Amino acid sequence: PISTGLMVLPCGGPVVEMLLWVGEVEDGKAYFDSKAVGWPLLENSMGIKRYHSEVQRFYPPGNKNAVYQSGVLLTEVSEGAIAKITEAVSGQRAPNSASAIIILPLGGKVGTVAADATAYAHRAMKIWVLISGNFPPGDDVQREKVVQWVRDVKAEMLPFSHSAAYGVLSEVQAHDATPPKEKQESKLSESDGGAIGCMLNTVDTVGKRNIYGGNLPRLQQIKSKYDPRNLFSVNDNIVPK
């Protein structure tokens, strides 16, 4: 059986805890009952979920907000990091109620694989702090406010990541994910390594970014061999070497 979860801290809202048990239903119920912390619950939606329609889908159907996201990887969540995260989502600083900071646990089996065994290099990291800014498409005022909030929070969290290179969307090497034509036509391009787009699996990323760490040169060689024309580029693109 596997148990895991994540925490969503909406700006100005209550903490949302999302827990997952992979195994027998009754065993999962007993496990989570034993871990209950006694906080007052506004809603409890625990139950059997369908993977593709309820677990895999991060955002609800019909949500067409624009999103600007960035984040850092941490080896631990220190008191200082917790204080920064709490301050970022509360008070006058929060850009709007649709934005949030999401804390996702890593570690476990993730840390048992060698850093150069796959494309993912950050095997020693334990926590992913994802800063998610959301705003209505076309609202330039909200967009500017949200983008600045994401950038500021990321900058404040970087000292807790021990190295800027561990920033999830760090600007280390040329790693451009947007074809030239789309770059010219897009009005949502950013250059600091953040990702911006809609929650419909379309992300416009411009600038220097490397989420593959030291594995990037090897992956570029593989890309040059199997996809020299960079056909598969609408993703966290690996530019052929």
PDB file of C-alpha atoms in Angstrom:
ATOM      1  CA  PRO A   1       0.000   0.000   0.000  1.00  0.00           C
ATOM      2  CA  ILE A   2       1.093   3.592  -0.659  1.00  0.00           C
ATOM      3  CA  SER A   3      -0.006   6.696   1.227  1.00  0.00           C
ATOM      4  CA  THR A   4       0.870  10.229   0.182  1.00  0.00           C
ATOM      5  CA  GLY A   5      -0.702  13.625  -0.228  1.00  0.00           C
ATOM      6  CA  LEU A   6      -0.218  17.338  -0.707  1.00  0.00           C
ATOM      7  CA  MET A   7      -1.305  20.604   0.880  1.00  0.00           C
ATOM      8  CA  VAL A   8      -2.904  23.529  -0.926  1.00  0.00           C
ATOM      9  CA  LEU A   9      -2.703  26.933   0.753  1.00  0.00           C
ATOM     10  CA  PRO A  10      -5.153  29.226  -1.091  1.00  0.00           C
ATOM     11  CA  CYS A  11      -4.573  32.943  -0.694  1.00  0.00           C
ATOM     12  CA  GLY A  12      -6.810  34.064   2.139  1.00  0.00           C
ATOM     13  CA  GLY A  13      -8.502  30.690   2.441  1.00  0.00           C
ATOM     14  CA  PRO A  14      -8.366  27.553   4.611  1.00  0.00           C
ATOM     15  CA  VAL A  15      -5.719  24.895   4.104  1.00  0.00           C
ATOM     16  CA  VAL A  16      -6.782  22.101   1.750  1.00  0.00           C
ATOM     17  CA  GLU A  17      -5.199  18.733   2.458  1.00  0.00           C
ATOM     18  CA  MET A  18      -5.333  16.143  -0.312  1.00  0.00           C
ATOM     19  CA  LEU A  19      -4.519  12.599   0.799  1.00  0.00           C
ATOM     20  CA  LEU A  20      -4.100   9.470  -1.275  1.00  0.00           C
ATOM     21  CA  TRP A  21      -4.105   5.794  -0.364  1.00  0.00           C
ATOM     22  CA  VAL A  22      -3.329   3.111  -2.939  1.00  0.00           C
ATOM     23  CA  GLY A  23      -4.461  -0.214  -1.529  1.00  0.00           C
ATOM     24  CA  GLU A  24      -7.487  -1.832   0.091  1.00  0.00           C
ATOM     25  CA  VAL A  25     -10.277   0.615   0.898  1.00  0.00           C
ATOM     26  CA  GLU A  26     -10.811  -0.466   4.498  1.00  0.00           C
ATOM     27  CA  ASP A  27      -7.071  -0.354   5.216  1.00  0.00           C
ATOM     28  CA  GLY A  28      -6.919   3.177   3.838  1.00  0.00           C
ATOM     29  CA  LYS A  29      -9.859   4.319   5.933  1.00  0.00           C
ATOM     30  CA  ALA A  30      -8.292   2.892   9.071  1.00  0.00           C
ATOM     31  CA  TYR A  31      -4.947   4.512   8.237  1.00  0.00           C
ATOM     32  CA  PHE A  32      -6.352   8.004   7.733  1.00  0.00           C
ATOM     33  CA  ASP A  33      -8.619   7.720  10.773  1.00  0.00           C
ATOM     34  CA  SER A  34      -5.523   6.977  12.855  1.00  0.00           C
ATOM     35  CA  LYS A  35      -3.718  10.014  11.415  1.00  0.00           C
ATOM     36  CA  ALA A  36      -6.556  12.505  11.985  1.00  0.00           C
ATOM     37  CA  VAL A  37      -5.172  15.650  13.613  1.00  0.00           C
ATOM     38  CA  GLY A  38      -8.397  16.970  15.096  1.00  0.00           C
ATOM     39  CA  TRP A  39      -8.558  20.226  13.154  1.00  0.00           C
ATOM     40  CA  PRO A  40     -12.042  21.615  12.486  1.00  0.00           C
ATOM     41  CA  LEU A  41     -13.059  20.455   9.005  1.00  0.00           C
ATOM     42  CA  LEU A  42     -15.125  22.640   6.700  1.00  0.00           C
ATOM     43  CA  GLU A  43     -15.601  19.725   4.315  1.00  0.00           C
ATOM     44  CA  ASN A  44     -14.509  16.107   4.093  1.00  0.00           C
ATOM     45  CA  SER A  45     -14.674  14.569   0.626  1.00  0.00           C
ATOM     46  CA  MET A  46     -12.614  11.447   1.334  1.00  0.00           C
ATOM     47  CA  GLY A  47     -13.788   8.408  -0.579  1.00  0.00           C
ATOM     48  CA  ILE A  48     -13.062   6.135  -3.510  1.00  0.00           C
ATOM     49  CA  LYS A  49     -11.927   8.194  -6.519  1.00  0.00           C
ATOM     50  CA  ARG A  50     -11.658   7.350 -10.200  1.00  0.00           C
ATOM     51  CA  TYR A  51      -8.076   7.869 -11.320  1.00  0.00           C
ATOM     52  CA  HIS A  52      -8.451   9.587 -14.708  1.00  0.00           C
ATOM     53  CA  SER A  53     -11.429  11.827 -13.947  1.00  0.00           C
ATOM     54  CA  GLU A  54     -10.821  12.670 -10.286  1.00  0.00           C
ATOM     55  CA  VAL A  55      -7.211  11.955  -9.287  1.00  0.00           C
ATOM     56  CA  GLN A  56      -5.191  12.735 -12.399  1.00  0.00           C
ATOM     57  CA  ARG A  57      -7.126  15.944 -13.167  1.00  0.00           C
ATOM     58  CA  PHE A  58      -5.519  18.657 -11.030  1.00  0.00           C
ATOM     59  CA  TYR A  59      -7.930  21.458 -11.959  1.00  0.00           C
ATOM     60  CA  PRO A  60     -11.706  21.037 -12.204  1.00  0.00           C
ATOM     61  CA  PRO A  61     -13.336  20.787 -15.653  1.00  0.00           C
ATOM     62  CA  GLY A  62     -14.294  24.122 -17.157  1.00  0.00           C
ATOM     63  CA  ASN A  63     -11.642  26.115 -15.304  1.00  0.00           C
ATOM     64  CA  LYS A  64     -10.203  28.415 -17.977  1.00  0.00           C
ATOM     65  CA  ASN A  65      -8.201  30.791 -15.821  1.00  0.00           C
ATOM     66  CA  ALA A  66      -4.741  31.775 -16.968  1.00  0.00           C
ATOM     67  CA  VAL A  67      -1.928  30.574 -14.743  1.00  0.00           C
ATOM     68  CA  TYR A  68       1.623  31.693 -13.990  1.00  0.00           C
ATOM     69  CA  GLN A  69       3.613  29.180 -11.977  1.00  0.00           C
ATOM     70  CA  SER A  70       7.091  28.752 -10.595  1.00  0.00           C
ATOM     71  CA  GLY A  71       8.621  27.044  -7.585  1.00  0.00           C
ATOM     72  CA  VAL A  72      11.555  25.637  -5.697  1.00  0.00           C
ATOM     73  CA  LEU A  73      12.650  22.267  -4.380  1.00  0.00           C
ATOM     74  CA  LEU A  74      13.594  21.949  -0.700  1.00  0.00           C
ATOM     75  CA  THR A  75      15.479  19.330   1.288  1.00  0.00           C
ATOM     76  CA  GLU A  76      13.184  20.084   4.234  1.00  0.00           C
ATOM     77  CA  VAL A  77      10.472  22.477   5.355  1.00  0.00           C
ATOM     78  CA  SER A  78      12.085  24.671   8.006  1.00  0.00           C
ATOM     79  CA  GLU A  79      10.315  27.078  10.336  1.00  0.00           C
ATOM     80  CA  GLY A  80      11.662  29.954   8.264  1.00  0.00           C
ATOM     81  CA  ALA A  81      10.225  28.504   5.058  1.00  0.00           C
ATOM     82  CA  ILE A  82       6.857  27.899   6.711  1.00  0.00           C
ATOM     83  CA  ALA A  83       6.780  31.496   7.932  1.00  0.00           C
ATOM     84  CA  LYS A  84       7.504  32.824   4.428  1.00  0.00           C
ATOM     85  CA  ILE A  85       4.826  30.637   2.836  1.00  0.00           C
ATOM     86  CA  THR A  86       2.231  31.612   5.443  1.00  0.00           C
ATOM     87  CA  GLU A  87       2.968  35.308   4.989  1.00  0.00           C
ATOM     88  CA  ALA A  88       2.795  35.021   1.206  1.00  0.00           C
ATOM     89  CA  VAL A  89      -0.778  33.687   1.148  1.00  0.00           C
ATOM     90  CA  SER A  90      -2.246  35.876   3.863  1.00  0.00           C
ATOM     91  CA  GLY A  91      -3.097  39.524   4.396  1.00  0.00           C
ATOM     92  CA  GLN A  92      -2.852  42.291   1.868  1.00  0.00           C
ATOM     93  CA  ARG A  93      -0.007  40.635   0.015  1.00  0.00           C
ATOM     94  CA  ALA A  94      -2.092  37.885  -1.620  1.00  0.00           C
ATOM     95  CA  PRO A  95      -2.908  38.858  -5.239  1.00  0.00           C
ATOM     96  CA  ASN A  96      -6.366  37.228  -5.297  1.00  0.00           C
ATOM     97  CA  SER A  97      -8.295  34.298  -3.858  1.00  0.00           C
ATOM     98  CA  ALA A  98      -7.662  32.121  -6.932  1.00  0.00           C
ATOM     99  CA  SER A  99      -3.898  31.929  -6.380  1.00  0.00           C
ATOM    100  CA  ALA A 100      -2.251  29.472  -4.021  1.00  0.00           C
ATOM    101  CA  ILE A 101       0.935  27.824  -2.831  1.00  0.00           C
ATOM    102  CA  ILE A 102       0.978  24.041  -3.148  1.00  0.00           C
ATOM    103  CA  ILE A 103       3.310  21.869  -1.068  1.00  0.00           C
ATOM    104  CA  LEU A 104       4.011  18.474  -2.617  1.00  0.00           C
ATOM    105  CA  PRO A 105       6.091  15.798  -0.864  1.00  0.00           C
ATOM    106  CA  LEU A 106       8.883  14.011  -2.707  1.00  0.00           C
ATOM    107  CA  GLY A 107      11.336  11.683  -0.977  1.00  0.00           C
ATOM    108  CA  GLY A 108      10.300   8.058  -0.508  1.00  0.00           C
ATOM    109  CA  LYS A 109      10.844   5.965  -3.619  1.00  0.00           C
ATOM    110  CA  VAL A 110      11.792   9.100  -5.554  1.00  0.00           C
ATOM    111  CA  GLY A 111      14.997   9.344  -3.513  1.00  0.00           C
ATOM    112  CA  THR A 112      16.052   5.729  -4.078  1.00  0.00           C
ATOM    113  CA  VAL A 113      16.870   6.285  -7.776  1.00  0.00           C
ATOM    114  CA  ALA A 114      20.226   7.661  -8.916  1.00  0.00           C
ATOM    115  CA  ALA A 115      20.185  11.289 -10.071  1.00  0.00           C
ATOM    116  CA  ASP A 116      21.468  10.362 -13.530  1.00  0.00           C
ATOM    117  CA  ALA A 117      19.302   7.274 -14.017  1.00  0.00           C
ATOM    118  CA  THR A 118      16.394   9.168 -15.584  1.00  0.00           C
ATOM    119  CA  ALA A 119      15.667  12.683 -16.866  1.00  0.00           C
ATOM    120  CA  TYR A 120      14.695  13.877 -13.362  1.00  0.00           C
ATOM    121  CA  ALA A 121      17.843  14.878 -11.495  1.00  0.00           C
ATOM    122  CA  HIS A 122      16.710  16.258  -8.130  1.00  0.00           C
ATOM    123  CA  ARG A 123      16.435  12.981  -6.239  1.00  0.00           C
ATOM    124  CA  ALA A 124      17.710  14.367  -2.928  1.00  0.00           C
ATOM    125  CA  MET A 125      14.924  16.912  -2.636  1.00  0.00           C
ATOM    126  CA  LYS A 126      12.082  16.227  -0.199  1.00  0.00           C
ATOM    127  CA  ILE A 127       9.541  19.005  -0.882  1.00  0.00           C
ATOM    128  CA  TRP A 128       8.296  20.834  -3.972  1.00  0.00           C
ATOM    129  CA  VAL A 129       6.869  24.280  -3.246  1.00  0.00           C
ATOM    130  CA  LEU A 130       4.748  25.249  -6.258  1.00  0.00           C
ATOM    131  CA  ILE A 131       3.680  28.901  -6.419  1.00  0.00           C
ATOM    132  CA  SER A 132       0.565  29.075  -8.575  1.00  0.00           C
ATOM    133  CA  GLY A 133      -0.802  32.457  -9.636  1.00  0.00           C
ATOM    134  CA  ASN A 134      -4.189  32.471 -11.384  1.00  0.00           C
ATOM    135  CA  PHE A 135      -6.061  35.264 -13.145  1.00  0.00           C
ATOM    136  CA  PRO A 136      -8.751  35.795 -15.808  1.00  0.00           C
ATOM    137  CA  PRO A 137      -7.338  35.822 -19.361  1.00  0.00           C
ATOM    138  CA  GLY A 138      -7.167  39.356 -20.723  1.00  0.00           C
ATOM    139  CA  ASP A 139      -7.087  41.021 -17.298  1.00  0.00           C
ATOM    140  CA  ASP A 140      -3.741  42.842 -17.561  1.00  0.00           C
ATOM    141  CA  VAL A 141      -4.032  44.414 -14.103  1.00  0.00           C
ATOM    142  CA  GLN A 142      -4.532  41.067 -12.387  1.00  0.00           C
ATOM    143  CA  ARG A 143      -1.906  39.458 -14.593  1.00  0.00           C
ATOM    144  CA  GLU A 144       0.779  41.947 -13.588  1.00  0.00           C
ATOM    145  CA  LYS A 145      -0.092  41.608  -9.911  1.00  0.00           C
ATOM    146  CA  VAL A 146      -0.100  37.812 -10.018  1.00  0.00           C
ATOM    147  CA  VAL A 147       3.153  37.479 -11.987  1.00  0.00           C
ATOM    148  CA  GLN A 148       4.963  39.827  -9.597  1.00  0.00           C
ATOM    149  CA  TRP A 149       3.654  37.885  -6.594  1.00  0.00           C
ATOM    150  CA  VAL A 150       4.911  34.578  -7.996  1.00  0.00           C
ATOM    151  CA  ARG A 151       8.335  36.051  -8.780  1.00  0.00           C
ATOM    152  CA  ASP A 152       8.670  37.663  -5.350  1.00  0.00           C
ATOM    153  CA  VAL A 153       7.661  34.521  -3.454  1.00  0.00           C
ATOM    154  CA  LYS A 154      10.051  32.382  -5.487  1.00  0.00           C
ATOM    155  CA  ALA A 155      12.910  34.788  -4.789  1.00  0.00           C
ATOM    156  CA  GLU A 156      12.147  34.628  -1.065  1.00  0.00           C
ATOM    157  CA  MET A 157      12.033  30.812  -1.102  1.00  0.00           C
ATOM    158  CA  LEU A 158      15.286  30.301  -3.006  1.00  0.00           C
ATOM    159  CA  PRO A 159      17.504  30.732   0.096  1.00  0.00           C
ATOM    160  CA  PHE A 160      15.769  27.719   1.620  1.00  0.00           C
ATOM    161  CA  SER A 161      16.535  25.585  -1.454  1.00  0.00           C
ATOM    162  CA  HIS A 162      20.307  25.750  -0.750  1.00  0.00           C
ATOM    163  CA  SER A 163      21.068  26.536  -4.379  1.00  0.00           C
ATOM    164  CA  ALA A 164      19.340  28.579  -7.074  1.00  0.00           C
ATOM    165  CA  ALA A 165      20.021  25.649  -9.416  1.00  0.00           C
ATOM    166  CA  TYR A 166      17.329  23.737  -7.531  1.00  0.00           C
ATOM    167  CA  GLY A 167      14.685  26.227  -8.499  1.00  0.00           C
ATOM    168  CA  VAL A 168      12.212  24.070 -10.390  1.00  0.00           C
ATOM    169  CA  LEU A 169      12.174  26.513 -13.288  1.00  0.00           C
ATOM    170  CA  SER A 170      15.732  27.762 -12.853  1.00  0.00           C
ATOM    171  CA  GLU A 171      17.506  29.827 -15.481  1.00  0.00           C
ATOM    172  CA  VAL A 172      20.662  27.774 -15.964  1.00  0.00           C
ATOM    173  CA  GLN A 173      21.080  26.936 -19.646  1.00  0.00           C
ATOM    174  CA  ALA A 174      19.261  27.780 -22.857  1.00  0.00           C
ATOM    175  CA  HIS A 175      16.203  25.586 -22.675  1.00  0.00           C
ATOM    176  CA  ASP A 176      13.533  27.191 -24.803  1.00  0.00           C
ATOM    177  CA  ALA A 177      10.164  25.451 -25.059  1.00  0.00           C
ATOM    178  CA  THR A 178       8.359  27.770 -27.450  1.00  0.00           C
ATOM    179  CA  PRO A 179       8.771  27.591 -31.254  1.00  0.00           C
ATOM    180  CA  PRO A 180       9.959  30.923 -32.780  1.00  0.00           C
ATOM    181  CA  LYS A 181       6.643  31.685 -34.514  1.00  0.00           C
ATOM    182  CA  GLU A 182       4.672  31.260 -31.312  1.00  0.00           C
ATOM    183  CA  LYS A 183       7.156  33.470 -29.482  1.00  0.00           C
ATOM    184  CA  GLN A 184       6.483  36.333 -31.836  1.00  0.00           C
ATOM    185  CA  GLU A 185       2.719  36.018 -31.665  1.00  0.00           C
ATOM    186  CA  SER A 186       2.349  35.404 -27.951  1.00  0.00           C
ATOM    187  CA  LYS A 187       1.425  38.248 -25.637  1.00  0.00           C
ATOM    188  CA  LEU A 188       1.986  36.154 -22.522  1.00  0.00           C
ATOM    189  CA  SER A 189       5.684  35.415 -22.897  1.00  0.00           C
ATOM    190  CA  GLU A 190       7.880  35.729 -19.841  1.00  0.00           C
ATOM    191  CA  SER A 191      11.652  35.606 -19.629  1.00  0.00           C
ATOM    192  CA  ASP A 192      12.445  34.678 -16.036  1.00  0.00           C
ATOM    193  CA  GLY A 193      11.933  30.941 -16.358  1.00  0.00           C
ATOM    194  CA  GLY A 194       8.321  30.958 -15.235  1.00  0.00           C
ATOM    195  CA  ALA A 195       5.546  29.191 -17.105  1.00  0.00           C
ATOM    196  CA  ILE A 196       2.426  30.967 -18.239  1.00  0.00           C
ATOM    197  CA  GLY A 197      -0.610  29.744 -20.141  1.00  0.00           C
ATOM    198  CA  CYS A 198      -4.072  28.308 -19.585  1.00  0.00           C
ATOM    199  CA  MET A 199      -5.109  25.317 -17.529  1.00  0.00           C
ATOM    200  CA  LEU A 200      -5.896  23.480 -20.735  1.00  0.00           C
ATOM    201  CA  ASN A 201      -2.435  21.917 -21.062  1.00  0.00           C
ATOM    202  CA  THR A 202      -1.120  24.828 -23.136  1.00  0.00           C
ATOM    203  CA  VAL A 203       1.958  26.449 -21.663  1.00  0.00           C
ATOM    204  CA  ASP A 204       3.998  29.217 -23.256  1.00  0.00           C
ATOM    205  CA  THR A 205       7.524  29.202 -21.882  1.00  0.00           C
ATOM    206  CA  VAL A 206      10.241  31.560 -23.005  1.00  0.00           C
ATOM    207  CA  GLY A 207      13.725  32.105 -21.627  1.00  0.00           C
ATOM    208  CA  LYS A 208      16.524  30.082 -20.119  1.00  0.00           C
ATOM    209  CA  ARG A 209      15.248  27.223 -18.038  1.00  0.00           C
ATOM    210  CA  ASN A 210      16.566  23.829 -17.079  1.00  0.00           C
ATOM    211  CA  ILE A 211      14.550  21.393 -15.001  1.00  0.00           C
ATOM    212  CA  TYR A 212      16.874  18.512 -15.894  1.00  0.00           C
ATOM    213  CA  GLY A 213      19.970  19.687 -14.031  1.00  0.00           C
ATOM    214  CA  GLY A 214      23.190  17.886 -14.959  1.00  0.00           C
ATOM    215  CA  ASN A 215      21.252  15.433 -17.118  1.00  0.00           C
ATOM    216  CA  LEU A 216      20.512  18.045 -19.783  1.00  0.00           C
ATOM    217  CA  PRO A 217      23.653  17.491 -21.973  1.00  0.00           C
ATOM    218  CA  ARG A 218      22.988  13.737 -22.123  1.00  0.00           C
ATOM    219  CA  LEU A 219      19.319  14.311 -22.931  1.00  0.00           C
ATOM    220  CA  GLN A 220      20.268  16.756 -25.670  1.00  0.00           C
ATOM    221  CA  GLN A 221      22.465  14.112 -27.275  1.00  0.00           C
ATOM    222  CA  ILE A 222      19.577  11.624 -27.185  1.00  0.00           C
ATOM    223  CA  LYS A 223      17.269  14.264 -28.645  1.00  0.00           C
ATOM    224  CA  SER A 224      19.738  14.965 -31.466  1.00  0.00           C
ATOM    225  CA  LYS A 225      19.764  11.294 -32.370  1.00  0.00           C
ATOM    226  CA  TYR A 226      16.040  10.549 -32.287  1.00  0.00           C
ATOM    227  CA  ASP A 227      14.438  13.970 -32.882  1.00  0.00           C
ATOM    228  CA  PRO A 228      17.002  16.259 -34.574  1.00  0.00           C
ATOM    229  CA  ARG A 229      14.275  18.560 -35.970  1.00  0.00           C
ATOM    230  CA  ASN A 230      12.746  19.026 -32.504  1.00  0.00           C
ATOM    231  CA  LEU A 231       9.304  17.830 -33.571  1.00  0.00           C
ATOM    232  CA  PHE A 232       8.362  17.026 -29.969  1.00  0.00           C
ATOM    233  CA  SER A 233       8.757  20.540 -28.596  1.00  0.00           C
ATOM    234  CA  VAL A 234       5.468  21.498 -26.953  1.00  0.00           C
ATOM    235  CA  ASN A 235       6.662  20.552 -23.489  1.00  0.00           C
ATOM    236  CA  ASP A 236       9.620  21.240 -21.217  1.00  0.00           C
ATOM    237  CA  ASN A 237      11.596  21.101 -24.382  1.00  0.00           C
ATOM    238  CA  ILE A 238      15.079  19.656 -24.797  1.00  0.00           C
ATOM    239  CA  VAL A 239      16.794  21.472 -27.646  1.00  0.00           C
ATOM    240  CA  PRO A 240      18.874  19.111 -29.834  1.00  0.00           C
ATOM    241  CA  LYS A 241      22.588  19.636 -29.371  1.00  0.00           C
TER     242      LYS A 241
END
